[in-house]
Coordinates of C-alpha atoms and ligand atoms in Angstrom, one line a residue:
Chain J
M1 CA 8.0 -68.1 -36.5
Q2 CA 10.8 -65.6 -36.0
R3 CA 9.6 -63.6 -39.0
L4 CA 6.2 -63.2 -37.4
R5 CA 7.6 -62.2 -34.0
D6 CA 9.7 -59.5 -35.7
L7 CA 6.8 -57.8 -37.4
A8 CA 6.3 -54.2 -36.2
I9 CA 2.5 -53.7 -35.8
S10 CA 1.2 -50.2 -34.9
D11 CA -2.1 -49.5 -33.1
T12 CA -3.6 -48.2 -36.3
G13 CA -2.9 -51.5 -38.1
F14 CA 0.2 -50.6 -40.1
V15 CA 2.5 -53.5 -40.3
F16 CA 6.2 -53.4 -41.2
D17 CA 8.2 -56.6 -42.0
P18 CA 11.9 -55.7 -41.3
F19 CA 13.0 -58.9 -43.1
S20 CA 11.6 -58.0 -46.6
G21 CA 10.8 -54.3 -46.1
A22 CA 7.2 -55.0 -47.1
T23 CA 4.4 -53.1 -45.5
Y24 CA 0.8 -54.2 -44.8
T25 CA -2.5 -53.1 -43.4
V26 CA -4.4 -55.2 -40.9
N27 CA -7.8 -54.7 -39.4
D28 CA -8.4 -54.9 -35.6
T29 CA -9.4 -58.6 -35.7
A30 CA -6.3 -59.5 -37.7
R31 CA -4.1 -57.5 -35.4
C32 CA -5.6 -59.4 -32.5
V33 CA -4.9 -62.8 -34.2
L34 CA -1.3 -61.7 -35.0
D35 CA -0.7 -60.8 -31.3
G36 CA -2.1 -64.2 -30.4
L37 CA 0.0 -66.1 -32.9
K38 CA 3.1 -64.2 -31.6
R39 CA 2.3 -65.5 -28.2
G40 CA 1.9 -69.1 -29.5
L41 CA -1.8 -69.4 -28.9
H42 CA -3.7 -72.4 -30.2
R43 CA -6.8 -72.4 -32.4
D44 CA -9.4 -72.6 -29.6
E45 CA -7.6 -69.9 -27.7
L46 CA -7.4 -67.6 -30.7
V47 CA -11.1 -68.2 -31.4
A48 CA -11.9 -67.5 -27.8
L49 CA -9.8 -64.3 -27.9
L50 CA -11.7 -63.0 -30.9
A51 CA -15.1 -63.9 -29.4
D52 CA -14.1 -62.1 -26.2
R53 CA -12.8 -58.9 -27.7
F54 CA -15.4 -58.5 -30.5
E55 CA -19.1 -58.5 -30.8
T56 CA -19.8 -61.6 -33.0
S57 CA -23.0 -62.8 -34.6
G58 CA -22.6 -66.4 -35.6
E59 CA -19.6 -66.0 -37.9
D60 CA -17.4 -69.1 -38.4
L61 CA -14.3 -67.7 -36.6
S62 CA -12.3 -70.8 -37.1
R63 CA -12.7 -70.6 -40.9
D64 CA -11.9 -66.9 -40.9
L65 CA -8.7 -67.8 -39.0
D66 CA -7.7 -70.3 -41.6
D67 CA -8.3 -67.7 -44.3
L68 CA -6.0 -65.2 -42.6
V69 CA -3.3 -67.8 -42.0
H70 CA -3.5 -68.7 -45.7
S71 CA -2.6 -65.1 -46.5
L72 CA 0.2 -65.1 -44.0
R73 CA 1.7 -68.2 -45.7
L74 CA 1.4 -66.5 -49.1
F75 CA 3.2 -63.4 -47.9
G76 CA 5.9 -65.6 -46.4
L77 CA 5.2 -64.3 -42.9
V78 CA 4.7 -67.9 -41.5
P79 CA 6.4 -71.0 -42.8
G80 CA 4.7 -72.7 -45.8
A81 CA 3.7 -75.7 -43.7
F82 CA 2.4 -73.7 -40.8
E83 CA -1.1 -74.6 -39.5
V84 CA -2.9 -73.3 -36.4
V85 CA -3.5 -76.3 -34.2
Chain W
M1 CA -18.2 -50.4 -22.6
S2 CA -19.6 -52.1 -25.7
R3 CA -17.2 -54.2 -27.8
P4 CA -16.3 -53.4 -31.3
L5 CA -18.2 -55.4 -34.0
Y6 CA -16.4 -58.4 -35.4
E7 CA -15.1 -58.2 -38.9
R8 CA -13.3 -60.9 -40.9
P9 CA -9.6 -60.6 -40.1
V10 CA -7.7 -59.3 -43.1
I11 CA -4.1 -58.5 -44.0
A12 CA -3.5 -56.6 -47.2
R13 CA -0.1 -56.1 -48.7
H14 CA 0.7 -52.6 -49.9
Q15 CA 1.6 -52.5 -53.6
T16 CA 3.6 -50.0 -55.3
G17 CA 2.5 -48.9 -58.7
A18 CA -1.1 -49.4 -57.8
M19 CA -1.9 -45.9 -56.5
N20 CA -4.9 -45.5 -58.7
K21 CA -6.5 -48.6 -57.4
F22 CA -5.8 -47.8 -53.8
S23 CA -7.0 -44.3 -54.0
R24 CA -10.2 -45.5 -55.6
A25 CA -10.8 -48.1 -52.9
A26 CA -10.1 -45.6 -50.2
S27 CA -12.7 -43.2 -51.6
M28 CA -15.3 -46.0 -52.4
Q29 CA -18.7 -45.1 -51.1
P30 CA -21.6 -47.5 -50.7
Q31 CA -24.6 -47.0 -52.9
T32 CA -27.5 -47.8 -50.7
H33 CA -30.3 -46.3 -53.0
V34 CA -31.1 -46.0 -56.6
D35 CA -32.8 -42.8 -57.5
G36 CA -34.0 -42.4 -53.9
V37 CA -35.3 -46.0 -53.5
P38 CA -33.4 -48.2 -51.0
V39 CA -31.7 -51.2 -52.7
D40 CA -33.1 -53.5 -50.0
T41 CA -36.6 -52.4 -50.9
L42 CA -36.0 -53.1 -54.5
V43 CA -34.6 -56.5 -54.0
E44 CA -37.3 -57.5 -51.5
A45 CA -40.0 -56.5 -54.1
Y46 CA -38.4 -57.7 -57.3
G47 CA -35.6 -60.2 -56.4
S48 CA -31.9 -60.4 -57.1
P49 CA -30.2 -59.9 -59.5
L50 CA -32.1 -56.9 -60.7
F51 CA -31.5 -54.4 -63.5
V52 CA -32.8 -50.9 -62.6
F53 CA -33.1 -48.0 -65.0
S54 CA -33.5 -44.4 -64.0
E55 CA -36.0 -42.4 -66.1
K56 CA -34.5 -39.3 -64.7
T57 CA -31.0 -40.1 -66.0
L58 CA -32.3 -41.3 -69.4
V59 CA -34.1 -37.9 -69.9
A60 CA -31.2 -35.9 -68.6
R61 CA -28.7 -37.6 -70.9
Y62 CA -31.0 -37.2 -73.9
R63 CA -31.5 -33.5 -73.3
E64 CA -27.8 -32.9 -72.7
L65 CA -27.0 -34.6 -76.0
R66 CA -29.7 -32.8 -78.0
D67 CA -28.9 -29.4 -76.5
A68 CA -25.1 -29.7 -77.0
F69 CA -25.8 -30.2 -80.8
A70 CA -28.7 -27.8 -81.0
R71 CA -26.4 -25.0 -79.7
R72 CA -24.2 -25.5 -82.8
F73 CA -26.5 -26.8 -85.6
A74 CA -29.7 -25.4 -86.9
K75 CA -31.3 -28.8 -87.4
V76 CA -30.5 -31.9 -85.2
R77 CA -32.1 -35.3 -85.1
V78 CA -31.5 -37.8 -82.4
T79 CA -32.3 -41.4 -83.5
W80 CA -32.5 -44.0 -80.8
S81 CA -30.2 -46.9 -81.6
Y82 CA -32.5 -49.8 -80.9
K83 CA -29.8 -52.5 -80.5
T84 CA -28.4 -50.8 -77.5
N85 CA -31.5 -51.4 -75.5
Y86 CA -34.8 -52.1 -77.2
L87 CA -37.0 -52.6 -74.1
D88 CA -40.2 -50.8 -75.0
A89 CA -40.2 -48.6 -71.9
I90 CA -36.7 -47.4 -72.6
C91 CA -37.5 -46.7 -76.3
R92 CA -40.7 -44.8 -75.3
V93 CA -38.8 -42.5 -73.0
F94 CA -36.6 -41.4 -75.9
H95 CA -39.4 -41.3 -78.4
R96 CA -41.4 -39.1 -76.0
E97 CA -38.4 -36.8 -76.0
G98 CA -38.5 -36.6 -79.8
A99 CA -36.1 -39.3 -80.9
W100 CA -36.6 -41.1 -84.2
A101 CA -35.4 -44.8 -84.4
E102 CA -32.2 -46.3 -85.8
V103 CA -32.7 -50.0 -86.5
V104 CA -30.6 -52.8 -88.0
S105 CA -33.1 -55.6 -88.6
E106 CA -36.8 -56.2 -89.4
F107 CA -37.3 -57.2 -85.8
E108 CA -36.0 -53.8 -84.5
W109 CA -38.1 -52.1 -87.2
E110 CA -41.2 -53.9 -86.0
K111 CA -40.4 -52.9 -82.4
A112 CA -40.0 -49.3 -83.4
R113 CA -43.4 -49.4 -85.3
H114 CA -44.9 -51.1 -82.2
N115 CA -43.6 -48.2 -80.2
G116 CA -45.5 -45.8 -82.4
V117 CA -42.7 -44.5 -84.6
P118 CA -43.9 -43.8 -88.1
G119 CA -42.1 -45.7 -90.9
E120 CA -40.7 -42.5 -92.3
R121 CA -39.0 -41.7 -89.0
I122 CA -36.9 -44.8 -89.0
H123 CA -33.4 -45.1 -90.3
L124 CA -32.7 -48.7 -91.4
N125 CA -29.0 -49.6 -91.2
G126 CA -26.7 -52.6 -91.2
P127 CA -26.0 -55.5 -93.5
L128 CA -29.2 -57.4 -92.8
K129 CA -31.8 -56.1 -95.3
T130 CA -33.5 -58.9 -97.1
E131 CA -35.8 -58.4 -100.0
A132 CA -38.7 -59.3 -97.8
T133 CA -37.7 -56.7 -95.3
L134 CA -37.3 -54.0 -97.9
R135 CA -40.6 -54.8 -99.5
R136 CA -42.2 -54.3 -96.2
V137 CA -40.4 -51.1 -95.1
L138 CA -40.1 -49.1 -98.4
P139 CA -43.8 -48.4 -98.8
E140 CA -43.8 -46.9 -95.3
G141 CA -41.1 -44.4 -96.3
T142 CA -38.3 -45.8 -94.1
L143 CA -34.9 -44.3 -94.8
V144 CA -32.5 -47.0 -96.0
H145 CA -28.7 -46.6 -95.4
I146 CA -27.1 -48.6 -98.2
D147 CA -24.3 -50.9 -97.2
N148 CA -23.0 -52.5 -100.4
F149 CA -23.5 -52.7 -104.2
D150 CA -25.7 -55.8 -104.1
E151 CA -28.1 -54.0 -101.8
L152 CA -28.0 -50.9 -104.1
A153 CA -29.0 -53.1 -107.1
L154 CA -31.7 -54.8 -105.0
L155 CA -33.1 -51.4 -104.0
E156 CA -33.2 -50.2 -107.6
R157 CA -35.1 -53.3 -108.7
L158 CA -37.6 -52.9 -105.9
A159 CA -38.1 -49.2 -106.6
D160 CA -39.2 -50.2 -110.1
E161 CA -41.4 -53.1 -109.0
L162 CA -43.0 -51.1 -106.2
N163 CA -43.1 -47.9 -108.3
L164 CA -41.6 -45.9 -105.5
T165 CA -38.6 -43.6 -105.2
P166 CA -37.0 -44.8 -101.9
K167 CA -35.1 -42.2 -99.9
V168 CA -31.7 -43.5 -99.2
A169 CA -28.4 -42.6 -97.5
L170 CA -24.9 -43.9 -98.3
R171 CA -23.1 -45.5 -95.5
V172 CA -19.4 -44.6 -95.7
N173 CA -16.4 -46.0 -93.9
L174 CA -13.3 -43.9 -93.6
A175 CA -10.0 -43.7 -91.7
V176 CA -9.5 -41.4 -88.7
E177 CA -6.3 -41.3 -86.7
S178 CA -6.1 -43.3 -83.5
I179 CA -9.0 -45.8 -83.9
P180 CA -9.2 -48.8 -86.2
A181 CA -11.7 -48.3 -89.0
W182 CA -14.9 -50.3 -89.0
G183 CA -14.1 -51.1 -92.7
R184 CA -16.7 -53.8 -93.2
F185 CA -19.7 -51.5 -93.3
G186 CA -20.7 -49.3 -96.1
F187 CA -18.5 -48.0 -99.0
N188 CA -14.9 -46.9 -98.4
L189 CA -14.2 -43.3 -98.8
E190 CA -10.4 -43.3 -99.4
N191 CA -10.4 -45.7 -102.3
G192 CA -13.2 -43.9 -104.2
Q193 CA -15.9 -46.6 -103.7
A194 CA -18.2 -44.1 -101.9
I195 CA -18.2 -41.6 -104.7
T196 CA -18.7 -44.3 -107.3
A197 CA -21.7 -45.6 -105.3
A198 CA -23.1 -42.1 -105.1
N199 CA -22.6 -41.4 -108.8
R200 CA -24.3 -44.7 -109.5
I201 CA -27.3 -43.8 -107.4
V202 CA -27.7 -40.4 -109.0
A203 CA -27.3 -41.8 -112.5
G204 CA -29.8 -44.6 -111.8
K205 CA -32.5 -42.0 -111.0
R206 CA -34.5 -44.7 -109.1
L207 CA -33.4 -43.8 -105.6
E208 CA -33.3 -40.4 -104.0
L209 CA -29.9 -39.9 -102.2
I210 CA -30.7 -37.6 -99.3
G211 CA -28.0 -38.4 -96.8
L212 CA -24.5 -39.6 -95.9
H213 CA -23.8 -41.7 -92.9
C214 CA -20.7 -42.9 -91.1
H215 CA -20.5 -44.8 -87.8
L216 CA -16.9 -44.8 -86.6
G217 CA -17.1 -47.4 -83.8
T218 CA -18.1 -47.5 -80.2
F219 CA -16.8 -45.9 -77.0
I220 CA -14.6 -43.4 -78.8
L221 CA -12.9 -41.4 -76.1
D222 CA -11.3 -38.8 -78.4
P223 CA -13.6 -36.1 -79.7
A224 CA -11.0 -35.3 -82.4
S225 CA -12.0 -38.5 -84.2
Y226 CA -15.3 -36.8 -84.9
R227 CA -13.7 -33.7 -86.1
E228 CA -11.8 -35.7 -88.7
Q229 CA -14.9 -37.8 -89.6
A230 CA -17.0 -34.7 -90.0
T231 CA -14.4 -33.0 -92.2
K232 CA -14.3 -36.0 -94.5
L233 CA -18.1 -36.2 -94.8
A234 CA -18.2 -32.5 -95.5
H235 CA -15.7 -32.9 -98.3
L236 CA -17.7 -35.8 -99.8
A237 CA -20.9 -33.7 -99.6
N238 CA -19.2 -30.8 -101.3
E239 CA -17.9 -33.1 -104.1
L240 CA -21.4 -34.4 -104.7
R241 CA -22.9 -30.9 -104.8
R242 CA -20.3 -29.9 -107.4
A243 CA -20.7 -33.0 -109.5
H244 CA -24.5 -33.3 -109.4
G245 CA -25.9 -30.2 -107.8
L246 CA -27.0 -32.5 -105.0
V247 CA -28.0 -30.9 -101.7
L248 CA -28.3 -33.5 -99.0
S249 CA -30.9 -33.2 -96.4
F250 CA -28.9 -35.0 -93.7
L251 CA -25.4 -35.9 -92.5
D252 CA -25.4 -38.8 -90.0
I253 CA -22.4 -39.0 -87.8
G254 CA -23.4 -42.3 -86.2
G255 CA -23.0 -43.3 -82.6
G256 CA -20.0 -44.2 -80.6
F257 CA -19.8 -41.5 -77.9
A258 CA -18.5 -42.9 -74.6
S259 CA -20.5 -43.5 -71.4
H260 CA -19.0 -43.2 -67.9
S261 CA -18.0 -46.8 -67.9
K262 CA -14.3 -47.8 -68.3
L263 CA -12.8 -50.0 -70.9
K264 CA -10.4 -52.7 -69.7
A265 CA -7.5 -51.1 -71.4
Q266 CA -8.3 -47.6 -70.1
Y267 CA -6.3 -46.1 -67.2
L268 CA -8.5 -43.3 -65.9
P269 CA -12.0 -44.1 -64.7
G270 CA -15.0 -42.8 -66.7
D271 CA -15.7 -39.8 -64.5
Q272 CA -12.3 -38.4 -65.5
A273 CA -11.8 -39.8 -69.1
T274 CA -15.3 -39.5 -70.7
P275 CA -15.7 -36.4 -72.8
S276 CA -18.9 -34.4 -72.3
F277 CA -21.5 -34.2 -75.2
D278 CA -20.5 -30.6 -75.5
R279 CA -16.9 -31.6 -76.5
Y280 CA -18.1 -34.1 -79.0
A281 CA -20.5 -31.5 -80.5
A282 CA -17.8 -28.9 -80.7
A283 CA -15.5 -31.3 -82.5
C284 CA -18.3 -32.1 -85.1
A285 CA -19.0 -28.4 -85.6
E286 CA -15.3 -27.7 -86.3
G287 CA -15.2 -30.5 -88.8
L288 CA -18.4 -29.6 -90.5
A289 CA -17.2 -26.0 -91.0
A290 CA -15.7 -27.4 -94.2
L291 CA -19.2 -27.9 -95.6
E292 CA -19.9 -25.5 -98.5
Y293 CA -23.7 -25.4 -98.5
P294 CA -25.9 -22.4 -99.3
A295 CA -27.3 -20.6 -96.2
G296 CA -30.6 -22.0 -95.2
K297 CA -29.8 -25.4 -96.8
E298 CA -27.8 -26.8 -94.0
P299 CA -28.3 -30.5 -93.6
T300 CA -29.9 -32.0 -90.5
I301 CA -27.2 -33.5 -88.2
V302 CA -28.3 -37.0 -87.4
L303 CA -27.0 -38.7 -84.2
E304 CA -27.3 -42.4 -83.5
S305 CA -26.0 -42.5 -80.0
G306 CA -26.8 -45.6 -78.1
R307 CA -24.4 -46.4 -75.3
A308 CA -23.9 -42.8 -74.2
L309 CA -27.6 -42.2 -73.7
V310 CA -28.5 -45.4 -71.8
D311 CA -25.5 -46.8 -70.1
D312 CA -25.3 -44.4 -67.2
A313 CA -29.0 -44.9 -66.5
G314 CA -28.7 -48.6 -65.9
T315 CA -27.7 -50.3 -62.7
L316 CA -27.4 -54.0 -61.8
I317 CA -28.0 -55.0 -58.2
S318 CA -26.5 -58.4 -57.3
T319 CA -26.2 -60.5 -54.1
V320 CA -23.0 -62.0 -52.6
L321 CA -23.2 -65.8 -52.6
A322 CA -19.8 -66.7 -51.2
N323 CA -16.3 -65.6 -50.3
K324 CA -13.3 -67.7 -51.5
R325 CA -9.6 -67.6 -51.1
L326 CA -7.9 -68.4 -54.4
A327 CA -4.8 -70.5 -54.9
D328 CA -2.7 -67.4 -55.6
G329 CA -4.0 -65.7 -52.4
Q330 CA -6.4 -63.4 -54.1
R331 CA -9.8 -63.1 -52.7
G332 CA -12.7 -64.3 -54.7
L333 CA -16.3 -63.1 -54.3
V334 CA -19.1 -65.1 -55.9
V335 CA -22.2 -63.0 -56.8
D336 CA -25.5 -64.0 -58.4
A337 CA -25.0 -62.0 -61.6
G338 CA -22.7 -63.6 -64.2
V339 CA -21.5 -62.8 -67.7
N340 CA -24.8 -64.3 -68.9
I341 CA -26.5 -61.1 -67.9
L342 CA -23.6 -58.7 -67.6
F343 CA -22.2 -59.5 -71.0
T344 CA -20.3 -56.2 -71.2
S345 CA -17.9 -57.5 -68.5
F346 CA -15.8 -58.9 -71.3
W347 CA -14.8 -55.4 -72.4
Y348 CA -15.4 -53.1 -69.4
D349 CA -14.1 -52.8 -65.9
H350 CA -17.5 -52.1 -64.4
D351 CA -17.8 -49.7 -61.6
V352 CA -19.0 -51.8 -58.7
V353 CA -19.6 -50.8 -55.1
P354 CA -21.2 -52.3 -52.0
A355 CA -24.9 -51.5 -51.5
Q356 CA -24.5 -51.2 -47.7
P357 CA -22.2 -49.3 -45.4
F358 CA -19.0 -51.2 -44.9
G359 CA -15.8 -51.2 -42.9
G360 CA -12.6 -53.1 -43.0
I361 CA -9.7 -53.3 -45.3
A362 CA -10.1 -53.5 -49.1
E363 CA -8.3 -56.4 -50.7
P364 CA -7.6 -57.1 -54.4
T365 CA -10.7 -59.1 -55.3
V366 CA -12.0 -61.1 -58.3
M367 CA -15.7 -61.1 -58.7
Y368 CA -17.2 -64.3 -60.2
G369 CA -20.7 -64.9 -61.4
P370 CA -22.8 -67.9 -60.5
L371 CA -22.1 -70.0 -63.7
C372 CA -20.0 -73.1 -63.6
M373 CA -17.8 -71.7 -66.3
N374 CA -14.2 -70.5 -65.9
I375 CA -15.0 -67.4 -68.0
D376 CA -17.6 -66.2 -65.7
V377 CA -15.7 -63.2 -64.3
V378 CA -17.7 -60.1 -63.9
R379 CA -14.9 -58.0 -62.5
D380 CA -11.3 -58.8 -62.2
S381 CA -8.9 -57.2 -59.8
V382 CA -10.9 -54.6 -57.9
M383 CA -10.0 -53.3 -54.5
F384 CA -13.1 -54.3 -52.5
P385 CA -13.9 -54.3 -48.8
P386 CA -15.0 -57.4 -46.9
M387 CA -18.5 -58.7 -47.8
R388 CA -20.8 -61.2 -46.1
T389 CA -23.0 -63.7 -47.9
G390 CA -26.3 -61.9 -48.5
D391 CA -24.7 -58.5 -48.8
R392 CA -25.5 -56.6 -52.0
V393 CA -23.3 -55.0 -54.6
V394 CA -24.3 -52.4 -57.3
F395 CA -22.8 -52.4 -60.8
R396 CA -23.1 -48.9 -62.4
H397 CA -23.2 -47.7 -66.0
V398 CA -24.5 -51.0 -67.3
G399 CA -27.6 -49.9 -69.2
A400 CA -26.1 -50.4 -72.7
Y401 CA -26.1 -53.7 -74.6
N402 CA -26.6 -55.9 -71.6
V403 CA -30.4 -56.3 -71.7
T404 CA -30.1 -57.0 -75.5
Q405 CA -27.0 -59.2 -75.7
W406 CA -27.6 -61.2 -72.5
M407 CA -28.3 -64.9 -72.8
Q408 CA -30.6 -67.3 -71.1
F409 CA -28.0 -69.7 -69.8
I410 CA -28.1 -72.0 -66.8
T411 CA -30.6 -69.7 -65.0
Y412 CA -33.4 -67.3 -65.7
R413 CA -32.8 -63.8 -66.8
P414 CA -33.7 -61.3 -64.0
A415 CA -36.4 -58.7 -63.9
V416 CA -35.7 -55.2 -65.3
L417 CA -37.2 -52.2 -63.4
M418 CA -37.6 -48.6 -64.2
I419 CA -37.8 -45.9 -61.5
G420 CA -39.9 -43.1 -62.8
A421 CA -39.0 -39.4 -62.7
D422 CA -41.5 -39.0 -59.9
G423 CA -40.2 -41.9 -57.9
R424 CA -42.7 -44.5 -58.9
H425 CA -41.3 -47.8 -60.0
G426 CA -42.5 -50.6 -62.1
I427 CA -41.3 -53.7 -64.0
I428 CA -40.4 -53.2 -67.6
R429 CA -39.4 -56.8 -68.3
K430 CA -40.5 -59.6 -66.1
R431 CA -38.1 -62.1 -64.5
E432 CA -38.1 -65.2 -66.6
E433 CA -39.6 -68.4 -65.2
L434 CA -40.0 -72.0 -66.4
E435 CA -43.2 -71.1 -68.3
T436 CA -41.4 -68.3 -70.2
L437 CA -39.0 -70.8 -71.7
L438 CA -41.4 -73.7 -72.2
A439 CA -43.7 -71.3 -74.2
S440 CA -41.4 -71.6 -77.2
E441 CA -40.4 -75.3 -76.8
E442 CA -42.2 -78.2 -78.4
V443 CA -41.8 -81.9 -77.8
P444 CA -42.5 -84.0 -81.0
A445 CA -45.3 -86.4 -80.9
W446 CA -43.1 -89.5 -80.9
L447 CA -41.4 -88.6 -77.6
Ligands
PLP1 C1 -24.8 -48.0 -87.3 C2 -24.7 -47.9 -85.9 N1 -25.2 -46.8 -85.3 C3 -25.2 -46.6 -84.0 C4 -24.7 -47.5 -83.1 C5 -24.7 -47.2 -81.6 O1 -23.4 -47.1 -81.2 P1 -23.1 -46.5 -79.7 O2 -23.8 -47.4 -78.8 O3 -21.6 -46.8 -79.6 O4 -23.4 -45.1 -79.6 C6 -24.1 -48.7 -83.6 C7 -23.6 -49.7 -82.8 O5 -22.9 -50.6 -83.1 C8 -24.2 -48.9 -85.1 O6 -23.7 -50.0 -85.6

């Protein structure tokens, strides 16, 4: 998870990966999840964090989380076998 | 302090070499209304998906085309190309504006007659002219554009039998730079076939040759193609005048002008790449300057524009059914309008935008229709913001060829609506239902 911890994430959602030089944009919810993942939070803690920070209306936060993690795996930002538990 | 609204978390990688796509996504604006009527109101009243046509745009495009040519030519005739969209309401808007009809089958001819167009204001084109069709249309004075020598012989025989002198035009195909020729229609100019056919018509004395016609193709982005075409038609007309003293009453330059849609192979979007009618008209005028006709005898310039008149007036509203994450990481969006009704998705990158205000990060997205077929892709690779199920999207510039080439497949075809110039709206084709389809089915007695 070193690669994830090394990501530089600005307040405006600009992300720089010093390992590959690639840059990304994240929205506020994704920034919140990345912060949580860096701190090693588990699935229920991440979901609770999102629900606490944002005004939700019945979305499936756990599924959205999996969707984001899928993208992180594809971009190589987390190991291929990584799952939020 | 109120908390910010939740939005699906998204991370989007920046791509180099995709500036165009990014800048388009950044400037994407929702389209919440069609001609002043909220999309939500339309869907609540008429369902989704829904085709919506703007009478205002139909009329504006028609007048722009007519005026661009009328500024340069003494006599101009716009014929409405039925195949592009033959819903009665659409045709009647154009006929009310003064358009004649251009048809390519007996069905289309019947539709034009049903819409009140007199037989002698119909140009009959295409390779589908059976003896029965010709027997029906010739006594009504329909103008027949001859496609081949067999048809020419058939027309001469019918002229004798019916004791008429049909008014005919010669369809010509010719080469212009930068676009492949539609060589299968009409008589070739370069190999001398066209002049042979014209000589034969004149010598036969049973048909009256009153026009030349050439349709170059469709979605032609370079006006210069029309300059070349017009020059070649003018030279042929000059040659016929010298040989036979023939003064034609019309030169038909066909259709093919581009709408504001975007071909898949095209880099710039339609609002930047599509020439104005004025530029097409200017190119034709330059080409036709080669015509050596006596003053006062100028031929009528006939236009057969289809796509360019109707495409921009048509919008398709569709509803998001699901979000997916594809194996390659791309985002997939499933909407309720597929290639069954948006047939032109095979050739065009349709301009699609959300129908409600949106936030969040745009991601490369593939838009699928609702059919269980792999080919059902209505838009590939578009930068699109996050959508929820039930959100709506609007496809623009889809008024041409879709509501004629669509198919009834897997589901019913949707309603088609027109919004009137004064803001009234009404159905111009009902949504299909089981009864619509059962009406033409039969079950044999033994079953
Ligand atoms: C003979 C003829 N005229 C006119 C048209 C209309 O073309 P467009 O819609 O490109 O203007 C067509 C279309 O195929 C055609 O075949």
